[in-house]
PDB file of C-alpha atoms in Angstrom:
ATOM      1  CA  MET A   1     -72.116   8.637  14.181  1.00 79.00           C
ATOM      2  CA  ILE A   2     -72.863   6.734  17.121  1.00 83.00           C
ATOM      3  CA  GLU A   3     -75.966   8.062  19.239  1.00 90.00           C
ATOM      4  CA  MET A   4     -75.457   7.151  23.151  1.00 90.00           C
ATOM      5  CA  THR A   5     -77.155   8.451  25.868  1.00 94.00           C
ATOM      6  CA  ILE A   6     -75.342  10.712  28.523  1.00 94.00           C
ATOM      7  CA  GLU A   7     -75.219   7.940  30.873  1.00 95.00           C
ATOM      8  CA  GLU A   8     -73.711   5.605  28.717  1.00 95.00           C
ATOM      9  CA  LEU A   9     -70.735   8.659  28.192  1.00 95.00           C
ATOM     10  CA  GLY A  10     -70.236   8.666  31.767  1.00 96.00           C
ATOM     11  CA  LEU A  11     -69.852   5.022  31.921  1.00 97.00           C
ATOM     12  CA  TRP A  12     -67.652   5.102  28.930  1.00 96.00           C
ATOM     13  CA  ILE A  13     -65.454   7.651  30.378  1.00 97.00           C
ATOM     14  CA  MET A  14     -65.202   6.152  33.891  1.00 98.00           C
ATOM     15  CA  ALA A  15     -63.989   2.311  32.211  1.00 98.00           C
ATOM     16  CA  VAL A  16     -61.425   4.037  30.100  1.00 97.00           C
ATOM     17  CA  THR A  17     -59.699   6.312  33.534  1.00 98.00           C
ATOM     18  CA  LEU A  18     -59.966   2.948  35.374  1.00 98.00           C
ATOM     19  CA  LEU A  19     -58.783   0.583  32.759  1.00 98.00           C
ATOM     20  CA  LEU A  20     -56.274   3.427  32.439  1.00 98.00           C
ATOM     21  CA  LEU A  21     -55.169   3.379  35.971  1.00 98.00           C
ATOM     22  CA  PHE A  22     -55.547  -0.664  36.363  1.00 98.00           C
ATOM     23  CA  PHE A  23     -52.359  -0.255  33.862  1.00 98.00           C
ATOM     24  CA  MET A  24     -50.280   2.559  35.638  1.00 98.00           C
ATOM     25  CA  ILE A  25     -50.759   0.063  38.433  1.00 98.00           C
ATOM     26  CA  LEU A  26     -49.364  -2.834  36.717  1.00 97.00           C
ATOM     27  CA  GLY A  27     -46.683  -0.822  35.056  1.00 97.00           C
ATOM     28  CA  SER A  28     -45.549   0.261  38.568  1.00 97.00           C
ATOM     29  CA  ARG A  29     -45.637  -3.192  39.958  1.00 97.00           C
ATOM     30  CA  ALA A  30     -43.306  -4.239  37.391  1.00 97.00           C
ATOM     31  CA  ARG A  31     -40.951  -1.864  37.883  1.00 96.00           C
ATOM     32  CA  ASP A  32     -40.500  -1.918  41.632  1.00 96.00           C
ATOM     33  CA  ARG A  33     -40.409  -5.797  41.292  1.00 95.00           C
ATOM     34  CA  ARG A  34     -37.686  -5.762  38.904  1.00 93.00           C
ATOM     35  CA  TYR A  35     -36.082  -2.946  41.100  1.00 92.00           C
ATOM     36  CA  LEU A  36     -36.139  -5.470  43.900  1.00 90.00           C
ATOM     37  CA  LYS A  37     -34.743  -8.524  41.712  1.00 87.00           C
ATOM     38  CA  ASN A  38     -31.680  -6.123  40.355  1.00 84.00           C
ATOM     39  CA  ARG A  39     -30.720  -4.991  43.914  1.00 84.00           C
ATOM     40  CA  ASN A  40     -31.340  -8.699  45.325  1.00 81.00           C
ATOM     41  CA  LYS A  41     -28.438  -9.407  43.174  1.00 81.00           C
ATOM     42  CA  GLU A  42     -26.015  -6.800  44.253  1.00 85.00           C
ATOM     43  CA  ILE A  43     -26.188  -8.257  48.064  1.00 87.00           C
ATOM     44  CA  ILE A  44     -23.807 -11.257  48.399  1.00 88.00           C
ATOM     45  CA  SER A  45     -23.709 -13.286  51.444  1.00 86.00           C
ATOM     46  CA  CYS A  46     -20.143 -15.164  52.081  1.00 88.00           C
ATOM     47  CA  PRO A  47     -20.719 -18.649  52.933  1.00 85.00           C
ATOM     48  CA  VAL A  48     -17.172 -18.803  55.106  1.00 87.00           C
ATOM     49  CA  CYS A  49     -17.111 -15.992  57.332  1.00 89.00           C
ATOM     50  CA  GLY A  50     -21.192 -14.732  56.908  1.00 86.00           C
ATOM     51  CA  CYS A  51     -20.337 -10.953  55.609  1.00 88.00           C
ATOM     52  CA  LEU A  52     -23.098  -9.181  53.960  1.00 89.00           C
ATOM     53  CA  PHE A  53     -21.239  -6.792  50.895  1.00 89.00           C
ATOM     54  CA  GLU A  54     -22.602  -5.086  48.309  1.00 89.00           C
ATOM     55  CA  ASP A  55     -21.082  -5.246  44.632  1.00 87.00           C
ATOM     56  CA  ARG A  56     -22.695  -3.571  41.880  1.00 86.00           C
ATOM     57  CA  GLY A  57     -20.183  -5.357  39.304  1.00 83.00           C
ATOM     58  CA  SER A  58     -21.310  -7.357  36.733  1.00 81.00           C
ATOM     59  CA  SER A  59     -18.958 -10.526  37.291  1.00 85.00           C
ATOM     60  CA  LYS A  60     -20.356 -13.753  38.618  1.00 85.00           C
ATOM     61  CA  ILE A  61     -17.135 -14.114  41.241  1.00 88.00           C
ATOM     62  CA  VAL A  62     -16.427 -11.649  43.571  1.00 89.00           C
ATOM     63  CA  PRO A  63     -13.799 -11.707  46.065  1.00 91.00           C
ATOM     64  CA  CYS A  64     -15.288 -10.767  49.942  1.00 90.00           C
ATOM     65  CA  PRO A  65     -13.871  -8.255  51.661  1.00 90.00           C
ATOM     66  CA  ASN A  66     -13.472  -9.430  54.866  1.00 89.00           C
ATOM     67  CA  CYS A  67     -11.906 -12.796  54.770  1.00 90.00           C
ATOM     68  CA  GLY A  68     -10.951 -12.712  50.909  1.00 88.00           C
ATOM     69  CA  ARG A  69     -12.820 -15.453  49.069  1.00 89.00           C
ATOM     70  CA  ASP A  70     -13.982 -15.823  45.864  1.00 89.00           C
ATOM     71  CA  THR A  71     -17.514 -16.073  46.404  1.00 87.00           C
ATOM     72  CA  GLN A  72     -20.327 -16.785  43.623  1.00 84.00           C
ATOM     73  CA  ARG A  73     -22.373 -14.457  43.239  1.00 80.00           C
ATOM     74  CA  GLY A  74     -26.466 -15.523  42.530  1.00 73.00           C
ATOM     75  CA  ARG A  75     -27.699 -19.354  43.895  1.00 71.00           C
ATOM     76  CA  ASP A  76     -24.622 -21.753  43.248  1.00 68.00           C
ATOM     77  CA  ARG A  77     -26.001 -24.879  40.968  1.00 72.00           C
ATOM     78  CA  SER A  78     -23.204 -26.932  40.816  1.00 72.00           C
ATOM     79  CA  LEU A  79     -23.731 -30.431  41.273  1.00 71.00           C
ATOM     80  CA  GLY A  80     -19.701 -30.484  42.772  1.00 58.00           C
TER      81      GLY A  80
END
């Protein structure tokens, strides 16, 4: 059996509680970052008319509701 004093037991309980709290905060922050990243993918800006619009679909190219131009979702990494 492990022998420990009341003070050591109290320190262990506090350490485990703080460690659990740390991991809960870390998970919450990761969830918030993931939500914001996904939310930013839904907001699209048209490069021609400057209209900001929301599209929750998954297609890479979306037509602008204001001018009708096909707008690419995300960064344009094409060389041409």
